Coordinates of N, CA, C and O in Angstrom, one line a residue:
X154 N 47.3 32.1 4.5 CA 48.9 31.0 5.5 C 49.8 30.6 4.3 O 48.7 29.8 4.0
X155 N 50.4 30.8 4.3 CA 51.3 29.5 3.0 C 52.3 28.6 4.8 O 52.9 29.6 5.4
X156 N 52.6 27.5 5.1 CA 53.6 26.2 5.5 C 54.9 26.0 4.4 O 54.5 25.4 3.4
X157 N 55.7 25.9 5.3 CA 56.5 25.2 3.9 C 57.8 25.1 5.2 O 58.0 24.3 5.9
X158 N 57.9 23.6 4.4 CA 58.4 22.2 4.7 C 59.8 21.8 4.4 O 59.1 21.1 2.5
X159 N 60.6 22.0 4.6 CA 62.0 21.8 3.9 C 62.6 20.1 4.4 O 62.3 19.3 6.1
X160 N 63.3 19.7 3.1 CA 63.7 18.1 3.9 C 64.6 18.2 2.6 O 65.2 18.8 1.9
X161 N 65.3 17.1 3.5 CA 67.0 16.3 2.1 C 68.3 16.8 2.7 O 69.1 16.4 2.4
X162 N 68.2 17.0 4.0 CA 69.4 17.9 4.3 C 69.9 16.8 4.0 O 68.8 15.3 5.0
X163 N 70.8 16.8 5.4 CA 71.8 14.9 5.8 C 73.3 15.9 6.0 O 73.5 16.7 6.3
X164 N 74.4 14.6 6.2 CA 75.9 14.3 6.3 C 76.0 13.6 4.5 O 76.4 12.7 4.3
X165 N 77.1 14.4 4.5 CA 77.6 14.0 3.6 C 79.2 15.0 3.3 O 79.4 15.3 4.5
X166 N 80.0 14.5 2.1 CA 81.9 14.4 3.0 C 81.6 15.7 2.1 O 81.2 15.8 0.6
X167 N 82.6 16.6 2.4 CA 83.8 17.2 0.5 C 84.0 16.6 -0.7 O 84.0 15.6 -1.1
X168 N 82.8 17.8 -1.2 CA 83.0 17.5 -2.9 C 81.0 16.5 -3.6 O 81.3 16.3 -4.3
X169 N 80.3 16.1 -2.4 CA 79.9 15.6 -2.5 C 78.7 16.4 -3.1 O 78.7 17.7 -2.9
X170 N 77.0 15.5 -2.6 CA 76.0 16.4 -3.3 C 74.0 16.1 -2.6 O 74.4 15.0 -2.5
X171 N 73.7 17.4 -2.1 CA 72.6 17.0 -1.6 C 71.2 18.4 -2.0 O 71.7 19.4 -3.2
X172 N 70.8 18.1 -2.5 CA 69.6 18.4 -3.0 C 67.9 18.7 -2.3 O 67.8 17.6 -1.8
X173 N 67.6 19.5 -1.4 CA 66.8 19.7 -1.0 C 65.9 20.8 -0.9 O 65.7 20.6 -3.0
X174 N 64.7 19.8 -0.4 CA 63.4 20.9 -1.5 C 62.6 21.3 0.0 O 62.3 21.6 1.1
X175 N 61.7 21.9 -1.0 CA 60.6 23.1 -0.1 C 58.9 23.2 -0.6 O 59.2 23.6 -1.0
X176 N 59.0 21.9 0.4 CA 57.0 21.6 -0.2 C 56.0 23.1 0.7 O 56.7 23.6 1.8
X177 N 54.9 23.7 -0.3 CA 54.8 24.7 0.2 C 53.0 24.4 -0.1 O 53.1 23.7 -0.3
X178 N 52.2 24.5 1.3 CA 50.9 24.8 2.0 C 50.6 25.5 0.7 O 51.0 26.8 0.3
X179 N 49.3 25.5 0.8 CA 48.8 27.0 0.6 C 48.0 27.2 -1.3 O 48.7 26.8 -1.7
X180 N 47.9 27.9 -1.7 CA 47.3 28.7 -3.5 C 48.3 29.1 -3.1 O 48.1 29.3 -5.0
X181 N 48.8 29.8 -3.0 CA 49.9 31.2 -4.0 C 51.2 30.9 -3.8 O 51.9 32.0 -4.4
X182 N 52.1 29.5 -4.1 CA 53.0 29.6 -4.2 C 52.8 30.3 -5.3 O 54.7 30.5 -5.8
X183 N 52.8 29.6 -6.5 CA 53.1 29.9 -8.0 C 53.6 31.8 -8.1 O 53.6 32.3 -8.7
X184 N 52.8 32.4 -7.1 CA 52.4 33.5 -7.3 C 53.9 34.4 -6.1 O 54.1 35.4 -5.9
X185 N 54.6 33.3 -5.9 CA 56.1 33.9 -4.6 C 57.3 34.0 -5.0 O 57.2 33.1 -5.5
X186 N 57.9 34.4 -4.2 CA 59.0 34.9 -4.6 C 59.4 33.8 -4.1 O 59.1 33.6 -2.7
X187 N 60.9 33.1 -4.6 CA 61.0 31.7 -2.7 C 62.4 32.2 -2.6 O 63.2 32.3 -4.1
X188 N 62.7 31.8 -1.7 CA 64.4 32.0 -1.3 C 65.2 31.2 -0.8 O 64.3 30.4 0.6
X189 N 65.7 30.3 0.2 CA 67.4 30.3 0.0 C 68.3 30.1 1.3 O 69.2 31.3 0.9
X190 N 68.7 30.4 2.3 CA 69.3 31.5 3.4 C 69.8 29.4 5.0 O 69.3 29.0 4.5
X191 N 70.4 30.6 5.3 CA 71.6 29.7 5.7 C 71.7 30.0 7.1 O 72.2 31.3 7.3
X192 N 72.1 29.5 8.6 CA 72.4 30.2 9.2 C 73.6 28.8 10.1 O 72.9 28.0 10.2
X193 N 74.5 29.0 10.5 CA 76.2 28.5 10.8 C 76.5 29.0 12.6 O 75.6 29.9 12.3
X194 N 76.3 28.0 13.3 CA 76.6 28.4 14.2 C 77.0 29.5 14.8 O 78.3 29.4 14.3
X195 N 76.9 30.6 15.5 CA 77.0 31.3 15.9 C 77.5 33.1 14.6 O 78.5 33.5 14.4
X196 N 76.5 32.3 14.4 CA 76.6 33.4 12.9 C 75.1 34.0 12.7 O 74.4 33.4 12.6
X197 N 74.7 34.8 12.3 CA 73.6 35.7 11.2 C 73.2 33.9 10.0 O 74.2 34.3 9.0
X198 N 71.6 34.7 9.9 CA 71.8 33.8 8.6 C 72.1 34.6 7.7 O 71.6 35.9 7.1
X199 N 72.2 33.9 6.8 CA 72.9 34.7 5.4 C 72.3 34.1 3.9 O 71.2 33.3 3.6
X200 N 71.2 34.5 3.2 CA 71.8 34.2 2.0 C 71.8 33.7 0.6 O 73.0 33.2 1.2
X201 N 71.0 32.7 0.6 CA 72.3 31.9 -0.7 C 71.9 31.8 -2.1 O 72.3 32.0 -3.1
X202 N 70.3 31.8 -1.8 CA 70.1 32.0 -3.3 C 68.0 32.0 -3.2 O 67.7 31.8 -2.8
X203 N 67.5 32.9 -4.7 CA 66.5 33.1 -4.7 C 66.3 33.4 -6.7 O 66.2 33.0 -6.7
X204 N 64.6 33.0 -6.3 CA 64.1 32.5 -8.0 C 62.5 33.4 -7.1 O 62.2 33.8 -7.1
X205 N 62.6 33.9 -9.0 CA 61.4 34.9 -9.1 C 59.9 33.7 -9.1 O 60.3 32.3 -9.3
X206 N 58.4 34.6 -9.3 CA 58.1 33.7 -9.2 C 57.2 32.5 -10.1 O 57.5 31.2 -10.2
X207 N 58.2 33.0 -11.3 CA 57.5 32.4 -12.3 C 58.7 31.4 -12.6 O 59.0 31.5 -14.2
X208 N 60.1 31.9 -12.3 CA 61.3 30.7 -12.3 C 61.9 32.0 -13.4 O 63.0 31.0 -13.8
X209 N 62.2 32.7 -13.8 CA 62.6 33.5 -14.7 C 64.1 33.9 -14.5 O 64.6 34.5 -15.3
X210 N 64.2 34.5 -13.5 CA 65.8 34.8 -13.0 C 66.2 34.7 -11.4 O 65.1 33.4 -10.4
X211 N 67.2 34.0 -11.6 CA 67.4 33.3 -9.8 C 68.4 34.3 -9.6 O 69.2 35.3 -10.7
X212 N 69.3 34.5 -8.3 CA 70.2 35.1 -8.2 C 70.9 34.3 -6.7 O 69.8 33.6 -5.4
X213 N 71.8 34.7 -6.9 CA 73.0 33.6 -6.1 C 74.3 34.6 -5.0 O 74.5 35.9 -5.6
X214 N 74.1 33.8 -3.5 CA 75.8 35.2 -3.2 C 76.6 33.7 -3.5 O 76.8 33.2 -4.5
X215 N 78.7 34.9 -3.3 CA 79.1 34.8 -4.2 C 80.1 33.1 -4.4 O 80.0 33.0 -4.8
X216 N 79.6 32.9 -2.9 CA 80.3 31.8 -2.5 C 79.7 30.5 -2.8 O 80.6 29.8 -2.8
X217 N 78.1 30.2 -3.8 CA 77.5 29.2 -3.7 C 77.9 29.4 -5.6 O 77.9 28.1 -6.6
X218 N 77.7 30.0 -6.2 CA 78.0 30.6 -8.0 C 78.7 29.4 -8.2 O 79.7 29.6 -8.0
X219 N 78.2 28.6 -9.6 CA 78.3 27.5 -10.1 C 78.5 26.2 -9.4 O 78.9 25.0 -9.4
X220 N 78.2 26.2 -8.8 CA 77.8 24.8 -7.2 C 76.3 25.2 -6.3 O 76.1 23.0 -7.1
X221 N 75.2 25.7 -6.0 CA 74.0 25.1 -6.2 C 73.7 26.2 -7.7 O 73.4 27.2 -7.9
X222 N 72.1 25.6 -7.6 CA 71.4 25.4 -8.2 C 69.6 25.4 -7.6 O 69.2 24.5 -6.7
X223 N 69.1 27.3 -7.6 CA 67.6 26.9 -6.9 C 66.7 26.4 -8.3 O 67.1 27.1 -9.0
X224 N 65.5 26.5 -8.5 CA 64.6 25.6 -8.7 C 63.5 25.3 -9.1 O 63.0 25.8 -7.1
X225 N 62.0 26.1 -9.6 CA 61.2 25.7 -8.8 C 60.5 25.0 -9.5 O 60.2 24.5 -10.9
X226 N 59.0 24.5 -8.9 CA 58.3 23.1 -9.7 C 56.7 24.0 -9.5 O 56.3 22.9 -8.4
X227 N 56.4 24.8 -9.9 CA 55.2 25.5 -9.5 C 53.7 23.9 -9.1 O 53.1 24.9 -8.8
X228 N 54.1 23.3 -10.3 CA 52.9 23.0 -10.7 C 52.8 20.7 -9.0 O 52.1 20.8 -8.5
X229 N 54.4 21.2 -8.2 CA 54.0 20.4 -7.4 C 54.1 21.5 -6.4 O 54.3 21.2 -4.6
X230 N 54.3 23.4 -6.3 CA 54.5 23.7 -4.4 C 55.0 23.7 -4.0 O 55.5 23.4 -2.7
X231 N 56.4 24.0 -4.9 CA 57.8 22.8 -4.1 C 59.3 23.8 -4.8 O 58.9 23.8 -6.7
X232 N 59.4 24.0 -4.1 CA 61.3 25.1 -5.1 C 62.8 23.9 -4.3 O 62.4 22.8 -2.9
X233 N 63.5 23.6 -4.8 CA 64.5 22.8 -4.7 C 65.4 23.6 -4.5 O 65.9 25.1 -5.4
X234 N 67.1 23.2 -4.2 CA 68.5 23.8 -3.6 C 69.1 22.3 -4.6 O 69.3 21.8 -3.3
X235 N 69.6 21.9 -5.5 CA 70.7 21.7 -5.8 C 72.4 21.8 -5.6 O 72.2 22.7 -5.9
X236 N 72.2 21.1 -4.1 CA 73.5 21.6 -4.2 C 75.2 20.9 -4.3 O 74.6 19.5 -4.3
X237 N 76.1 21.3 -5.3 CA 77.3 20.6 -5.9 C 78.3 20.3 -4.8 O 78.0 21.9 -4.6
X238 N 79.6 19.4 -5.5 CA 80.8 20.1 -4.3 C 80.6 20.5 -3.9 O 81.2 21.6 -3.5
X239 N 79.8 20.9 -2.3 CA 79.5 20.9 -2.0 C 81.3 21.2 -0.6 O 82.3 19.7 -0.7
X240 N 81.1 21.9 0.8 CA 82.8 22.3 0.7 C 81.2 22.4 2.7 O 81.2 23.2 3.3
X241 N 83.3 22.1 3.5 CA 82.6 22.2 5.1 C 82.1 23.7 5.1 O 81.2 23.2 6.3
X242 N 82.4 24.4 4.7 CA 81.5 25.6 4.9 C 80.4 25.6 4.4 O 79.9 26.9 4.5
X243 N 79.9 25.3 4.2 CA 79.1 24.8 3.7 C 77.5 24.4 4.6 O 76.1 24.8 5.0
X244 N 78.4 23.9 6.1 CA 77.5 23.6 6.8 C 76.9 24.4 7.0 O 77.2 25.9 8.2
X245 N 75.1 24.0 7.6 CA 74.8 25.5 8.3 C 73.5 24.5 9.0 O 72.8 23.3 7.5
X246 N 72.3 24.8 9.0 CA 70.8 25.3 8.6 C 70.3 25.5 7.8 O 70.5 26.8 7.6
X247 N 69.8 24.6 7.3 CA 68.9 26.0 5.8 C 67.7 25.4 5.6 O 67.1 24.8 6.1
X248 N 67.7 27.0 5.7 CA 65.6 27.8 5.8 C 65.6 28.3 4.2 O 65.9 28.6 3.0
X249 N 64.2 27.4 4.2 CA 63.6 28.3 2.5 C 62.4 29.8 3.1 O 61.7 29.3 4.7
X250 N 62.3 30.7 2.1 CA 61.5 31.0 2.3 C 60.5 32.0 1.2 O 60.9 31.7 -0.2
X251 N 59.3 32.4 1.6 CA 58.4 32.9 0.6 C 57.9 34.4 0.9 O 57.9 34.5 1.7
X252 N 57.7 34.8 -0.3 CA 57.2 36.1 0.3 C 56.1 35.7 -2.1 O 56.6 35.9 -2.4
X253 N 55.8 37.7 -0.8 CA 53.8 37.9 -1.8 C 54.7 38.8 -3.0 O 54.2 39.0 -3.8
X254 N 56.2 39.4 -1.9 CA 56.5 40.5 -3.1 C 57.0 40.0 -4.2 O 58.0 38.6 -4.7
X255 N 58.9 41.3 -4.2 CA 60.3 40.4 -5.4 C 61.1 39.5 -4.6 O 62.0 39.4 -5.4
X256 N 60.7 39.4 -3.2 CA 62.1 38.7 -2.9 C 63.0 39.2 -2.5 O 63.5 41.1 -1.8
X257 N 64.1 38.7 -2.8 CA 65.1 39.7 -2.8 C 66.7 38.8 -1.6 O 66.1 37.0 -1.0
X258 N 67.6 39.4 -1.5 CA 68.2 38.8 -0.4 C 68.1 38.9 0.8 O 69.0 38.7 2.3
X259 N 67.6 40.0 1.3 CA 67.7 40.3 2.2 C 66.4 39.2 3.3 O 65.6 39.6 3.3
X260 N 66.6 39.3 4.4 CA 65.3 38.0 5.3 C 64.4 39.0 5.4 O 63.5 38.2 5.5
X261 N 65.1 39.7 6.2 CA 63.0 40.5 5.7 C 62.5 41.1 4.8 O 61.2 41.8 5.2
X262 N 62.5 40.4 3.8 CA 62.1 40.8 2.4 C 60.8 39.6 2.9 O 60.1 39.4 1.6
X263 N 60.9 38.8 3.7 CA 60.5 37.4 3.3 C 59.3 37.8 4.3 O 59.7 37.8 5.2
X264 N 58.3 36.7 3.7 CA 56.4 36.9 5.1 C 57.0 35.9 5.7 O 56.8 35.4 6.7
X265 N 57.3 34.0 5.6 CA 56.9 33.1 5.3 C 57.9 31.7 6.0 O 59.8 32.0 3.8
X266 N 58.6 31.1 6.9 CA 60.2 30.3 6.9 C 60.0 29.2 7.1 O 58.5 28.8 7.6
X267 N 60.2 28.1 6.0 CA 60.4 26.8 7.2 C 61.2 26.5 8.1 O 61.5 27.6 8.7
X268 N 61.2 25.6 8.2 CA 61.7 25.1 10.1 C 63.2 24.6 9.7 O 63.9 25.0 10.6
X269 N 63.4 24.9 8.5 CA 65.4 24.4 8.5 C 65.7 23.2 8.8 O 64.8 22.2 9.3
X270 N 66.4 23.0 7.5 CA 66.8 21.2 7.9 C 68.6 22.0 7.4 O 68.9 22.2 7.4
X271 N 69.6 20.7 8.3 CA 70.5 20.7 8.7 C 71.2 20.8 7.8 O 71.3 18.6 7.5
X272 N 72.3 20.8 7.1 CA 73.7 19.4 6.2 C 74.8 19.7 7.3 O 74.5 21.2 7.3
X273 N 75.6 19.1 6.6 CA 76.6 19.6 7.1 C 77.6 18.1 6.4 O 77.4 16.9 6.2
X274 N 78.5 19.1 6.1 CA 79.7 18.6 5.0 C 80.7 18.9 6.3 O 82.0 19.3 6.0
X275 N 81.4 16.8 6.1 CA 82.7 16.5 7.0 C 83.7 17.2 5.8 O 83.7 16.5 4.4
X276 N 84.7 17.0 6.0 CA 86.2 17.0 5.8 C 86.6 15.3 5.7 O 87.3 14.7 5.9

């Protein structure tokens, strides 16, 4: 069983930065693909970024390319999402997710989910 705990959310002004962390329990973190998703009120959960088990490959939704960076530290069982140049439209609950397979951009590809952390960007 894998448990994921996000942290690092908060309130920030437009143009600011936040770094989200996703701490994973269990022994399988280093073999799991990791993803970040977000969900704004009244909207469906949206893919943000993903990273392969070894960090060799990353993928981003177009709206965050050049502003967000996904990374991982397998020695610490932790994944990160560095968010720069934040915009009000980035406001959402951010979730990390883990997949024993290749991961990807679809939420249903991921087996384990954290509880989410709120990110609010003021204009």
